[in-house]
PDB file of C-alpha atoms in Angstrom:
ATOM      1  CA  UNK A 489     -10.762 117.068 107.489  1.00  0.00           C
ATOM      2  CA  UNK A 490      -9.253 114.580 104.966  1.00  0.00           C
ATOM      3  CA  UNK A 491      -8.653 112.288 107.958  1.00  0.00           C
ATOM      4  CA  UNK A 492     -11.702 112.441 109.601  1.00  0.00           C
ATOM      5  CA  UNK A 493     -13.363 111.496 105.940  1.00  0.00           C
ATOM      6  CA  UNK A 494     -10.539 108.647 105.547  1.00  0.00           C
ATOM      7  CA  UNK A 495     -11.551 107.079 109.063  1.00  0.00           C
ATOM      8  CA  UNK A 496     -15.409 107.281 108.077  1.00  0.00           C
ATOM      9  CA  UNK A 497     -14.960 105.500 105.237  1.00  0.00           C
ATOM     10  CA  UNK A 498     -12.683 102.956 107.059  1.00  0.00           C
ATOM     11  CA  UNK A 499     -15.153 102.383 109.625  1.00  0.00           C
ATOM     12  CA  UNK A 500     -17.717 101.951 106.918  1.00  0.00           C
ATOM     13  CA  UNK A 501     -15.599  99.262 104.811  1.00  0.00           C
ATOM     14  CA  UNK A 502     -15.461  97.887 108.186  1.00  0.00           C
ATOM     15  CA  UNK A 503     -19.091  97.424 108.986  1.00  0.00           C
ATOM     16  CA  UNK A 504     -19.828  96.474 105.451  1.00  0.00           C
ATOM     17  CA  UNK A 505     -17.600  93.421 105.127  1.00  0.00           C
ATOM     18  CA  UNK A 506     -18.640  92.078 108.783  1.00  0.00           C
ATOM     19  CA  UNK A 507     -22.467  92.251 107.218  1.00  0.00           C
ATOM     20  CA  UNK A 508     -21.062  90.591 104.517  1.00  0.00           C
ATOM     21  CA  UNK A 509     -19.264  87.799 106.327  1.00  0.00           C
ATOM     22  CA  UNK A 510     -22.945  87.729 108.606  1.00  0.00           C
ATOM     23  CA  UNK A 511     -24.242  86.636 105.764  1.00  0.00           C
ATOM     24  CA  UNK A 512     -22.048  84.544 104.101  1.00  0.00           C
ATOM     25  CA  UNK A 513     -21.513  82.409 107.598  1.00  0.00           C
ATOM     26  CA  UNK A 514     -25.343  82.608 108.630  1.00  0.00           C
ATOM     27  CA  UNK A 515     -26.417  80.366 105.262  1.00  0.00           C
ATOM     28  CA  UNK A 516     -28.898  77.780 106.472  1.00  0.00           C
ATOM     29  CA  UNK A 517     -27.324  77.598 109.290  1.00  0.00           C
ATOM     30  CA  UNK A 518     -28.886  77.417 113.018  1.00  0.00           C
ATOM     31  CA  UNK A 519     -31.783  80.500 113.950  1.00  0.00           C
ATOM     32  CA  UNK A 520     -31.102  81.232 117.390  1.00  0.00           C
ATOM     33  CA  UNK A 521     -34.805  83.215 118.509  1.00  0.00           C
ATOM     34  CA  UNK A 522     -35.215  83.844 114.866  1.00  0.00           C
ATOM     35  CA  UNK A 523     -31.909  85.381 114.089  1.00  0.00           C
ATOM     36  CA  UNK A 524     -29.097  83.546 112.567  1.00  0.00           C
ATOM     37  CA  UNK A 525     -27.305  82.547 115.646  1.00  0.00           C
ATOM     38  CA  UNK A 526     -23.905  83.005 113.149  1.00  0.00           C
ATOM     39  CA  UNK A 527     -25.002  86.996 112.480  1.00  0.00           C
ATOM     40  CA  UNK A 528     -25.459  87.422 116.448  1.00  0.00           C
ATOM     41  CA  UNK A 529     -22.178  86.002 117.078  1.00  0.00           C
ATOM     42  CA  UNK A 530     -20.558  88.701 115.048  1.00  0.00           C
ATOM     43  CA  UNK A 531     -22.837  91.219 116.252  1.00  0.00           C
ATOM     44  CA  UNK A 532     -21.255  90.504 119.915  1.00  0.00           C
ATOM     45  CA  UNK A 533     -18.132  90.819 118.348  1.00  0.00           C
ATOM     46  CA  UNK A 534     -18.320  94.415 117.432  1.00  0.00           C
ATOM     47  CA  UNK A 535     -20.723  95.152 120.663  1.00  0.00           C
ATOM     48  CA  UNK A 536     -18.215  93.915 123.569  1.00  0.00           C
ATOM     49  CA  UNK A 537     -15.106  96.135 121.174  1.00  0.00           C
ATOM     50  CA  UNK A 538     -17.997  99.385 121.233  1.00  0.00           C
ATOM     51  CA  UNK A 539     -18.715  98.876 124.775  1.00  0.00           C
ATOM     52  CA  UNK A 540     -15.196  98.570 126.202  1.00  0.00           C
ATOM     53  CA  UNK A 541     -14.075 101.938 124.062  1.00  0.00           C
ATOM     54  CA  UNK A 542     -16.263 104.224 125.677  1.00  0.00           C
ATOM     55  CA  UNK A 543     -14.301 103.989 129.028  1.00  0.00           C
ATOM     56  CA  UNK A 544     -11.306 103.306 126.907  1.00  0.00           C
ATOM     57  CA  UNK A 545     -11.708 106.779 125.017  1.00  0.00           C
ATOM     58  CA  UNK A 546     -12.700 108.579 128.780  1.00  0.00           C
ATOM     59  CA  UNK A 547      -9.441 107.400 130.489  1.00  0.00           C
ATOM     60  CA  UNK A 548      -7.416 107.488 127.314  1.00  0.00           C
ATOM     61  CA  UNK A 549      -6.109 103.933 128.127  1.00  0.00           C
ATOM     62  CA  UNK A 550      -5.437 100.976 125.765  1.00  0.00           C
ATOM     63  CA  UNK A 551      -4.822  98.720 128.388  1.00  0.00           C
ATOM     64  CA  UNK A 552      -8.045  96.380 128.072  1.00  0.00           C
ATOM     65  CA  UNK A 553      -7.514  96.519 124.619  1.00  0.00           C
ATOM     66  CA  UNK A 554      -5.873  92.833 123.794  1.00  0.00           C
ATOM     67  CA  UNK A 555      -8.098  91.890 127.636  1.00  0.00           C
ATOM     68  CA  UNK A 556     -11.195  92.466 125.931  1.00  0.00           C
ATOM     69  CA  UNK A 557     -10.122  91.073 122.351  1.00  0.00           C
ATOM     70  CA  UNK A 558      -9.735  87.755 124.457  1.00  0.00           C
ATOM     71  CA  UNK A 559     -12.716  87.782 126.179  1.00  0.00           C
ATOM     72  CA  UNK A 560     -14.497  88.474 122.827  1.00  0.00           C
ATOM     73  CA  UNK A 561     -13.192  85.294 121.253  1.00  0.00           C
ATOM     74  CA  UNK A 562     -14.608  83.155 124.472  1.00  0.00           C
ATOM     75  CA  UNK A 563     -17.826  85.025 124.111  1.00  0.00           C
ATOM     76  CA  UNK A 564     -18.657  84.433 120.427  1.00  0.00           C
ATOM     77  CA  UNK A 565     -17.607  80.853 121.328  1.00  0.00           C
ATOM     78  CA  UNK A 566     -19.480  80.339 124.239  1.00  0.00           C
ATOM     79  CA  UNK A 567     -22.801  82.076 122.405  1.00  0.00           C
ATOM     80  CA  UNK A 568     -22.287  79.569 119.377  1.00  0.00           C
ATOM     81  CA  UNK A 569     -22.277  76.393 121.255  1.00  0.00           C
ATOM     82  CA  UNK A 570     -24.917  77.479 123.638  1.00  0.00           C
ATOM     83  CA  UNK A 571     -27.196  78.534 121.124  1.00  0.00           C
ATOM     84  CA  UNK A 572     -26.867  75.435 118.833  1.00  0.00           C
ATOM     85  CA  UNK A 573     -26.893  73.282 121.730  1.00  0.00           C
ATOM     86  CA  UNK A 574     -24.717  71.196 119.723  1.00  0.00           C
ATOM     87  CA  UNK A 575     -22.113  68.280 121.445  1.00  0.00           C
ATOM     88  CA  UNK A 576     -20.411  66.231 118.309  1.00  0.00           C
ATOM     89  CA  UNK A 577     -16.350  66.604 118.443  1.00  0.00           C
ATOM     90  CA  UNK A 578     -15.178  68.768 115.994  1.00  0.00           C
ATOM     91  CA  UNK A 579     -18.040  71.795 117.218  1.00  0.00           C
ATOM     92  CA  UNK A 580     -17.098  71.355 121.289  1.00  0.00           C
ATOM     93  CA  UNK A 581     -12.806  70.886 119.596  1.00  0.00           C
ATOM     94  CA  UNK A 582     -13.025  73.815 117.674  1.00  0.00           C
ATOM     95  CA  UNK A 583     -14.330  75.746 120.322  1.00  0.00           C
ATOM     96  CA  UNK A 584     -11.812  74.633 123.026  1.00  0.00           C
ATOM     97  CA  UNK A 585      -8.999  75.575 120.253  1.00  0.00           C
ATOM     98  CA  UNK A 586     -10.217  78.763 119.897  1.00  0.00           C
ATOM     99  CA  UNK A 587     -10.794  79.075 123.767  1.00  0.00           C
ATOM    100  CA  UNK A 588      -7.335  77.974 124.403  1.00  0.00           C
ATOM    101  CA  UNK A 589      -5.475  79.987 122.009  1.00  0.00           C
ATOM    102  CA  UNK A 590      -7.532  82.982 123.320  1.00  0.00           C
ATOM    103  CA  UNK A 591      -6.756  82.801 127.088  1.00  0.00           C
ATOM    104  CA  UNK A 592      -3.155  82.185 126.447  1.00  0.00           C
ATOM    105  CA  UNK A 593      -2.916  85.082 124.035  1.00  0.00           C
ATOM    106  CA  UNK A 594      -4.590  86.951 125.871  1.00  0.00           C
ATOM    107  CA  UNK A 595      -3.489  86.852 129.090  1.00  0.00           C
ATOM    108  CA  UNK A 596       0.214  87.401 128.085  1.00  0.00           C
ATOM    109  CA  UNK A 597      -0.414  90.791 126.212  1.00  0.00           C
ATOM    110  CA  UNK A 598      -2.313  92.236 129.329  1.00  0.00           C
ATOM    111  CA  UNK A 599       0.609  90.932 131.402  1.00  0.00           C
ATOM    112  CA  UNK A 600       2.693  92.740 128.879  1.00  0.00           C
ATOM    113  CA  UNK A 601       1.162  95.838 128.902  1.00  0.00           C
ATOM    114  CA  UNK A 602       0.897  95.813 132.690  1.00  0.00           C
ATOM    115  CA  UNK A 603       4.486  95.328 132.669  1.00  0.00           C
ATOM    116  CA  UNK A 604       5.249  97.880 129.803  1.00  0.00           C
ATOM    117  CA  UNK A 605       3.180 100.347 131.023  1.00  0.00           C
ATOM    118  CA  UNK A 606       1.670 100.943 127.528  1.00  0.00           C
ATOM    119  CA  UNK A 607       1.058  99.871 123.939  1.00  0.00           C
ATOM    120  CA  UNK A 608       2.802 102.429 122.000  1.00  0.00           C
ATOM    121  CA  UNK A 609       1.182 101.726 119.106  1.00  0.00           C
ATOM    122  CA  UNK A 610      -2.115 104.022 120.380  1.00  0.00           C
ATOM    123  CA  UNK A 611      -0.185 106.669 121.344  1.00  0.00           C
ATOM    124  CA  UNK A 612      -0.907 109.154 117.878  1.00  0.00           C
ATOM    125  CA  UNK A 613      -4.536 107.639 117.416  1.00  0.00           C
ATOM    126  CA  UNK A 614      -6.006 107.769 121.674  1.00  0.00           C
ATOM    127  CA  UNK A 615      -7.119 111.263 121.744  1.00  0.00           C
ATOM    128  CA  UNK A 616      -8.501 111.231 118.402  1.00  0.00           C
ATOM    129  CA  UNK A 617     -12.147 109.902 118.729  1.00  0.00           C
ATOM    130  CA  UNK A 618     -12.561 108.228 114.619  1.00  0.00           C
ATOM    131  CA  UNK A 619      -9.286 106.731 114.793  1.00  0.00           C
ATOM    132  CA  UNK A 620      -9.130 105.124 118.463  1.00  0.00           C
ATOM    133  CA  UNK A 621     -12.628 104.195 118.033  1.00  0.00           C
ATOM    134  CA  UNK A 622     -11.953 102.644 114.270  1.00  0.00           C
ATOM    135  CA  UNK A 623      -9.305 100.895 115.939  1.00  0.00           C
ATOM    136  CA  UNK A 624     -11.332  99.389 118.504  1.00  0.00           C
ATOM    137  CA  UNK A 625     -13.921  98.203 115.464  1.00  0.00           C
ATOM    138  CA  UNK A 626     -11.656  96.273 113.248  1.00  0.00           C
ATOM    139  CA  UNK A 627     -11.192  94.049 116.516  1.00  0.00           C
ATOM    140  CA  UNK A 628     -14.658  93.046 116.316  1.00  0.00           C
ATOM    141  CA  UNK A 629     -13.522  92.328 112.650  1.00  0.00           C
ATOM    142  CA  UNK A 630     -10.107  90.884 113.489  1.00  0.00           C
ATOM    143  CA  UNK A 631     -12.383  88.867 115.913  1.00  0.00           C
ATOM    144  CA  UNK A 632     -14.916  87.718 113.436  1.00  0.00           C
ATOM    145  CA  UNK A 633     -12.820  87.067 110.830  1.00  0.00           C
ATOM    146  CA  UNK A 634     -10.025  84.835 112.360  1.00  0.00           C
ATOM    147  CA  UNK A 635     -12.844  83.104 113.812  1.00  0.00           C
ATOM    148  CA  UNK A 636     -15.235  82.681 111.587  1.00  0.00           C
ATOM    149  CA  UNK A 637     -14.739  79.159 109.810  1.00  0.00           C
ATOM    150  CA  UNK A 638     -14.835  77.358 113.696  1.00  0.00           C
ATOM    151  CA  UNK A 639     -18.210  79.638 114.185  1.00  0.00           C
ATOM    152  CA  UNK A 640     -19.736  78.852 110.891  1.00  0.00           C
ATOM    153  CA  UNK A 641     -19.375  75.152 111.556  1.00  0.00           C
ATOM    154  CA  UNK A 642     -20.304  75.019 115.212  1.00  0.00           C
ATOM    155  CA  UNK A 643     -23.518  77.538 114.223  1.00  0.00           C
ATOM    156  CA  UNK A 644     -24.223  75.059 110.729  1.00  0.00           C
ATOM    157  CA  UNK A 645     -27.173  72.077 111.258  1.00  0.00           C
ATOM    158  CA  UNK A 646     -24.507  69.380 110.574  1.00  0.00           C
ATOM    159  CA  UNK A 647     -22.437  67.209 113.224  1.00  0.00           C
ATOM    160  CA  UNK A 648     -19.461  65.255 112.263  1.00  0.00           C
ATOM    161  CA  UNK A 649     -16.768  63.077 114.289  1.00  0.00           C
ATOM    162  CA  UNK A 650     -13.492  64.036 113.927  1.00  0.00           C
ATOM    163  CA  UNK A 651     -12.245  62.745 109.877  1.00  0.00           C
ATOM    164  CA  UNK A 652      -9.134  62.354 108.769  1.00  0.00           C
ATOM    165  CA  UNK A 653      -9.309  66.556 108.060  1.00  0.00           C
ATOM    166  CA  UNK A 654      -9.717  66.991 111.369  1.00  0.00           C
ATOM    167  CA  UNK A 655      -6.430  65.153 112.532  1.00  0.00           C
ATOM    168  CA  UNK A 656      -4.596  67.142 110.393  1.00  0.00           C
ATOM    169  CA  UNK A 657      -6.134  70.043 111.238  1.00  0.00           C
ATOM    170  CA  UNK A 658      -5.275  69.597 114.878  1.00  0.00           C
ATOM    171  CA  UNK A 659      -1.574  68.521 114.192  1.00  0.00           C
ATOM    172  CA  UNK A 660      -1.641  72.228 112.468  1.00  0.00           C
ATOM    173  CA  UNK A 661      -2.673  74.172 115.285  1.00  0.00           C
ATOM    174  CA  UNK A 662      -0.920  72.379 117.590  1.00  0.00           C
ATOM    175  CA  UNK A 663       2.169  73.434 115.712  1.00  0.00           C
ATOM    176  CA  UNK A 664       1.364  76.503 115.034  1.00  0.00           C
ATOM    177  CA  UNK A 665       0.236  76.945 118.601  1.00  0.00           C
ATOM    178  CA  UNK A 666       3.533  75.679 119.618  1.00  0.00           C
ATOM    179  CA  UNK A 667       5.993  78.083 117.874  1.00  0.00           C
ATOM    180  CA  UNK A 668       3.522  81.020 118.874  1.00  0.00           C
ATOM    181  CA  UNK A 669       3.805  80.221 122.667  1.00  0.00           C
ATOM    182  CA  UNK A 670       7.777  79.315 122.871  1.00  0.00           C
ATOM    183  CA  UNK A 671       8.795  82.051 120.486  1.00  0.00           C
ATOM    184  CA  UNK A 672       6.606  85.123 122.710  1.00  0.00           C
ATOM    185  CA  UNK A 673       8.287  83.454 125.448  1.00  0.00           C
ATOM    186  CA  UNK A 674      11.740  83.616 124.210  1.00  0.00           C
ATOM    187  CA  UNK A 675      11.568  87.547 122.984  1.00  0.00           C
ATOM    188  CA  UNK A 676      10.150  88.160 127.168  1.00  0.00           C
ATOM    189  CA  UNK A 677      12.843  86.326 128.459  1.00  0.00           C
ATOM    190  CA  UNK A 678      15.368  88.448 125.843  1.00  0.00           C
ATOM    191  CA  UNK A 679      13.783  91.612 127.014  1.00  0.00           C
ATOM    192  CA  UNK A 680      13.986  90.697 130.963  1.00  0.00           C
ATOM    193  CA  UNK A 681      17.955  90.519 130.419  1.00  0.00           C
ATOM    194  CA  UNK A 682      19.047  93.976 131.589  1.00  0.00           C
ATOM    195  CA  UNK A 683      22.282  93.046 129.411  1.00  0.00           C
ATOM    196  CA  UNK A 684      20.338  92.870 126.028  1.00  0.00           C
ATOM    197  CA  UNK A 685      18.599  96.411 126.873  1.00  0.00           C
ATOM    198  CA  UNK A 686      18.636  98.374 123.362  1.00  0.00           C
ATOM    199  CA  UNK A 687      19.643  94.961 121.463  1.00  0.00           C
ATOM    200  CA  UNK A 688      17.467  92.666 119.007  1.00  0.00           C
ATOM    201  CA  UNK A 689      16.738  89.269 119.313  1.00  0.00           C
ATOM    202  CA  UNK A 690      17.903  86.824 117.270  1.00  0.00           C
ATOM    203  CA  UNK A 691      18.132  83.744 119.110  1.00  0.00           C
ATOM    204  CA  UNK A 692      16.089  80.729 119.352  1.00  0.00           C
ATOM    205  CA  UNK A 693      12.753  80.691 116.666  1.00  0.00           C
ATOM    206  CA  UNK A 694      13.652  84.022 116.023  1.00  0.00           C
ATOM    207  CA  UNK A 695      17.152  83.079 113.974  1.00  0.00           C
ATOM    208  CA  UNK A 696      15.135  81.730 111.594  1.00  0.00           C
ATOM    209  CA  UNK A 697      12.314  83.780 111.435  1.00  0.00           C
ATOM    210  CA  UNK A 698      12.392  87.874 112.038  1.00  0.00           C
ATOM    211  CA  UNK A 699       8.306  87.046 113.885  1.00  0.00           C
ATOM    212  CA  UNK A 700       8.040  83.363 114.316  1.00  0.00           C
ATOM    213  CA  UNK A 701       5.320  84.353 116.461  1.00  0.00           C
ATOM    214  CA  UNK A 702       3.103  85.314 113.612  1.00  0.00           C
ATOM    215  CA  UNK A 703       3.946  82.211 111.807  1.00  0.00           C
ATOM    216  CA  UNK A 704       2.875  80.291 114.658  1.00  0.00           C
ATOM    217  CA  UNK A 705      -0.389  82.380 114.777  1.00  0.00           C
ATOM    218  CA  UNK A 706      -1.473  81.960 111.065  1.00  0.00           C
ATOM    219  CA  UNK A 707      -0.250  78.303 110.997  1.00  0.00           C
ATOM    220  CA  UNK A 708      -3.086  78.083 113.857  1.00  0.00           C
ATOM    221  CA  UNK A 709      -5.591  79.460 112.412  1.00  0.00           C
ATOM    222  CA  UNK A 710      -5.242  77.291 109.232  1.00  0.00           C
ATOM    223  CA  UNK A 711      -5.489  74.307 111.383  1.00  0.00           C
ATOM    224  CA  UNK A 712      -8.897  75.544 112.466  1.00  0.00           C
ATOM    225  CA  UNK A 713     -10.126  76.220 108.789  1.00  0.00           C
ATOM    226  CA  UNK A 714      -9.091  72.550 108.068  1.00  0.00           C
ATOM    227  CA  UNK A 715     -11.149  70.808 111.179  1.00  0.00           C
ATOM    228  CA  UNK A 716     -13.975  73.383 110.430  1.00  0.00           C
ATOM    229  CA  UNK A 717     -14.405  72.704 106.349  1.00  0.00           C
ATOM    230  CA  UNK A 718     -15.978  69.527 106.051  1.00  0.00           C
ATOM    231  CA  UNK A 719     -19.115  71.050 108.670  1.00  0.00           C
ATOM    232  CA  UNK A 720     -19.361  74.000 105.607  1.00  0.00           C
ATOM    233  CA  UNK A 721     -21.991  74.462 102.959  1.00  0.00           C
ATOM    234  CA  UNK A 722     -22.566  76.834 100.682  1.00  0.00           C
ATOM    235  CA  UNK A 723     -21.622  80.486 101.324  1.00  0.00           C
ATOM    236  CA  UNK A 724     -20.430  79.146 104.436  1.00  0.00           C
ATOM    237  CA  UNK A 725     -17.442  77.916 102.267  1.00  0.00           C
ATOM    238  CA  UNK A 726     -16.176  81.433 102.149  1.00  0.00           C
ATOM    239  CA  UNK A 727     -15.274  81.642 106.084  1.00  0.00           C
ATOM    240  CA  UNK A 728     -12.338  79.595 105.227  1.00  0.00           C
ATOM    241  CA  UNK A 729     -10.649  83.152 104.468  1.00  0.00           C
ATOM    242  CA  UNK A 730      -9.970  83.471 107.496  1.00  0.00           C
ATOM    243  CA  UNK A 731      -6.547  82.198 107.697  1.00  0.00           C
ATOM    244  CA  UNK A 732      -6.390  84.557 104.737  1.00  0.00           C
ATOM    245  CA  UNK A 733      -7.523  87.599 106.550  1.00  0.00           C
ATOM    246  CA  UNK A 734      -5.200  87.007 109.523  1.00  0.00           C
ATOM    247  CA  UNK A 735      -2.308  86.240 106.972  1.00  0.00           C
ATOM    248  CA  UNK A 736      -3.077  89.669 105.329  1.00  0.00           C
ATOM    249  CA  UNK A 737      -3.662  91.930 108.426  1.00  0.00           C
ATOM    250  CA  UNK A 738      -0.655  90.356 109.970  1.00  0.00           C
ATOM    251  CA  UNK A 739       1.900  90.831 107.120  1.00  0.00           C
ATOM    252  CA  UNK A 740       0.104  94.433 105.268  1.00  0.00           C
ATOM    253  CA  UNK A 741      -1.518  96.187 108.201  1.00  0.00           C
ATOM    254  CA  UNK A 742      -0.927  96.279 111.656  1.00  0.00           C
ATOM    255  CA  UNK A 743       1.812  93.515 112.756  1.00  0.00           C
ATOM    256  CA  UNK A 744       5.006  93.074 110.305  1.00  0.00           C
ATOM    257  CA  UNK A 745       4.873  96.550 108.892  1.00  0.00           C
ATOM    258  CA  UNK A 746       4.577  98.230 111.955  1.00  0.00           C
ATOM    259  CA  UNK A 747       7.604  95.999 113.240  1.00  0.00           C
ATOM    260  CA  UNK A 748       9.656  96.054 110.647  1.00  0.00           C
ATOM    261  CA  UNK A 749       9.417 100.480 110.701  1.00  0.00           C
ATOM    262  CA  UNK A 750      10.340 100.470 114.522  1.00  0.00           C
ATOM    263  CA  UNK A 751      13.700  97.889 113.932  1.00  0.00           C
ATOM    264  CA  UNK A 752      14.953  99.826 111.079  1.00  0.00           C
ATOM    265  CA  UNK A 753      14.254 103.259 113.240  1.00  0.00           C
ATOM    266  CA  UNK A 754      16.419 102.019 115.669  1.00  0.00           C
ATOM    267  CA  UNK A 755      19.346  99.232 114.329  1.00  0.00           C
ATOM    268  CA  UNK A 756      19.205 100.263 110.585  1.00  0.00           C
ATOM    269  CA  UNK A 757      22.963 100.633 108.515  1.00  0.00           C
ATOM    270  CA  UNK A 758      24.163  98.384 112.306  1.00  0.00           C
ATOM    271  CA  UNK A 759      26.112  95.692 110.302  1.00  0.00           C
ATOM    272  CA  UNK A 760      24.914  93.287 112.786  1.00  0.00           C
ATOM    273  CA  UNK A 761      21.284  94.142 111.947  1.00  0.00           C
ATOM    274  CA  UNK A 762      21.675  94.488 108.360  1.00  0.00           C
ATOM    275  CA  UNK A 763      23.226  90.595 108.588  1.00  0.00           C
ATOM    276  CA  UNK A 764      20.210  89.435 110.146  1.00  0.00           C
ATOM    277  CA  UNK A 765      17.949  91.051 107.913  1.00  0.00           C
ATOM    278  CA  UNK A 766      20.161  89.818 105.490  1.00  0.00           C
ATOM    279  CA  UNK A 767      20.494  86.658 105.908  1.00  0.00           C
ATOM    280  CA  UNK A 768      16.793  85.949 108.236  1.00  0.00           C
ATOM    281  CA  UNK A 769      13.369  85.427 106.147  1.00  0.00           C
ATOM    282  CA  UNK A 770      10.719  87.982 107.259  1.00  0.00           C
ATOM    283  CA  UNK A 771       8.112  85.200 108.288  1.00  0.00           C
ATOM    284  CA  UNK A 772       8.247  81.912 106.825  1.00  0.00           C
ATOM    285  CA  UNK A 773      11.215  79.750 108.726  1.00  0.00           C
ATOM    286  CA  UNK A 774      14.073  79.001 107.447  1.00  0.00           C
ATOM    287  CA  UNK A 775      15.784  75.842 109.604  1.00  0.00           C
TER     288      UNK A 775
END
C-alpha cells in the first residue's frame, strides 16, 4: 500500500510540473487552433509515452522504451515547426539539433537492447502497473523538459538569425555531441571484446571521466539553451532549466546513481577498481 500511494503521488508531481512548464513555455507565444501550440507539444509528449505503455505493460517488454523516447523528441519537433510555420535559422537549427541528437541516441539504445536482450533496469518495476507506467510518464517529462528551451523558442512570435549566442551555442553541442557519440562507442566496442567479459572500462573518454557519456549529453543540451535564449520572453525564460533538469535526473535519479550501485556490486574492495574510482572524477573530465 505505501508504494502504490508513493507512485500516485509521483505520477502526480509529474503531471503537475509538465502543466507548469505548459505554462511557463506557452507565454505569448504562437496559438496553434486556439491552443498554445507550446502546451500541445508537451501534451504529445506524455500521449505518444501513454500510448506506447499499454502494449508495453501487455507484453511486459521495455524494448520500445528508448524507440519511442526518440520518436517523441522528432514529434514535438516536427509539431512545433509545423504549427508556427516558422523558417528563420536558429528555429529550423534548433530543431535539426534536437532531431539529430535524437535519431542517433536513439537508434543506438534500441540496437542495444536488441543486442542485450533487455534493459535490466525494468526488471523489479514491469509487472507492477503504477511503477512501469510512472516510468513511462516521466519520459514525456524527461522529453519535455530537456527540450523545452529549443520548443519555447521555435513555438515564441520572434525570428532571429543566428547571433553571436548562437555560435557558441552550436560549438557547445557540437562538443558535447561529440564526446557523447565516441565515448557510447568506445564502452560497445569494450563490451564486444570477449577478453574484457566481467571487466570495466577505463580506456579512452572514460579514463578521465567514470560516464563521459553523460557529460557529453548535458554539455548538449546547454548548447541548445544558449542558441534558444535570445528567442525567450518572459516566463519563457524559465525553459532554460532544462540543461538543469537533465543535469539533475542524470546525476540524482536514474543514470549515475543507478551506475555507480551496479559497479560497486560487482568490482567493489578490487584494488584495480578502487584506483579508478580513486583516482577518476565521477562526471566532469579530468584531461
Amino acid at each position: 500500500m505505501a508504494n502504490k500511494k508513493r507512485s500516485i503521488i509521483f505520477l502526480g508531481t509529474t503531471l503537475l510540473v509538465g502543466v507548469l512548464l505548459a505554462l511557463a513555455g506557452s507565454w505569448q507565444g504562437i496559438d496553434f487552433q486556439g491552443v498554445p501550440l507550446f502546451a500541445l507539444c508537451v501534451l504529445l509528449a506524455f500521449a505518444m509515452q501513454w500510448l506506447m505503455f499499454v502494449p508495453a505493460y501487455i507484453w511486459q517488454t521495455e524494448r520500445y522504451y528508448d524507440l519511442t523516447g526518440s520518436l517523441t523528441y522528432l514529434s514535438v519537433m516536427a509539431l512545433a515547426l509545423w504549427g508556427s510555420g516558422k523558417t528563420d535559422p536558429v528555429s529550423i537549427l534548433l530543431a535539426v539539433l534536437v532531431g539529430v541528437w535524437a535519431l542517433r541516441l536513439g537508434s543506438f539504445l534500441f540496437v542495444r537492447i536488441l543486442q542485450d536482450g533487455s534493459d535490466h533496469r525494468f526488471d523489479a518495476i514491469k509487472p507492477n502497473f503504477l511503477r512501469f507506467f510512472a516510468a513511462w510518464t516521466i519520459q514525456g517529462l524527461w522529453v519535455s523538459f530537456t527540450s523545452a528551451a529549443a520548443l519555447a523558442a521555435i513555438t515564441s512570435t520572434a525570428e532571429s538569425d543566428l547571433g553571436l549566442a548562437g555560435w557558441i551555442g552550436l560549438i557547445i553541442w557540437v562538443l558535447g555531441f561529440a564526446l557523447e557519440v565516441v565515448a557510447d562507442r568506445q564502452k560497445r566496442q569494450f563490451r564486444a571484446n570477449p577478453e574484457n567479459a566481467g571487466q570495466f572500462i577505463q580506456t579512452g573518454l572514460w579514463s578521465v571521466s567514470r560516464h563521459p557519456n553523460y557529460f557529453g549529453e548535458i554539455l548538449l543540451w546547454v548548447g541548445v539553451a544558449i542558441i534558444a535564449a535570445p528567442m525567450l520572453s518572459g516566463w519563457q525564460y524559465l525553459c532554460l532549466i532544462s540543461p538543469l533538469f537533465v543535469t539533475l535526473l542524470l546525476t540524482r535519479v536514474s543514470g549515475i546513481p543507478m551506475l555507480e550501485a551496479t559497479a560497486d556490486e560487482r568490482w567493489q574492495g578490487q584494488p584495480e577498481y578502487e584506483d579508478y574510482k580513486a583516482r577518476t572524477p565521477v562526471l566532469i573530465p579530468r584531461f
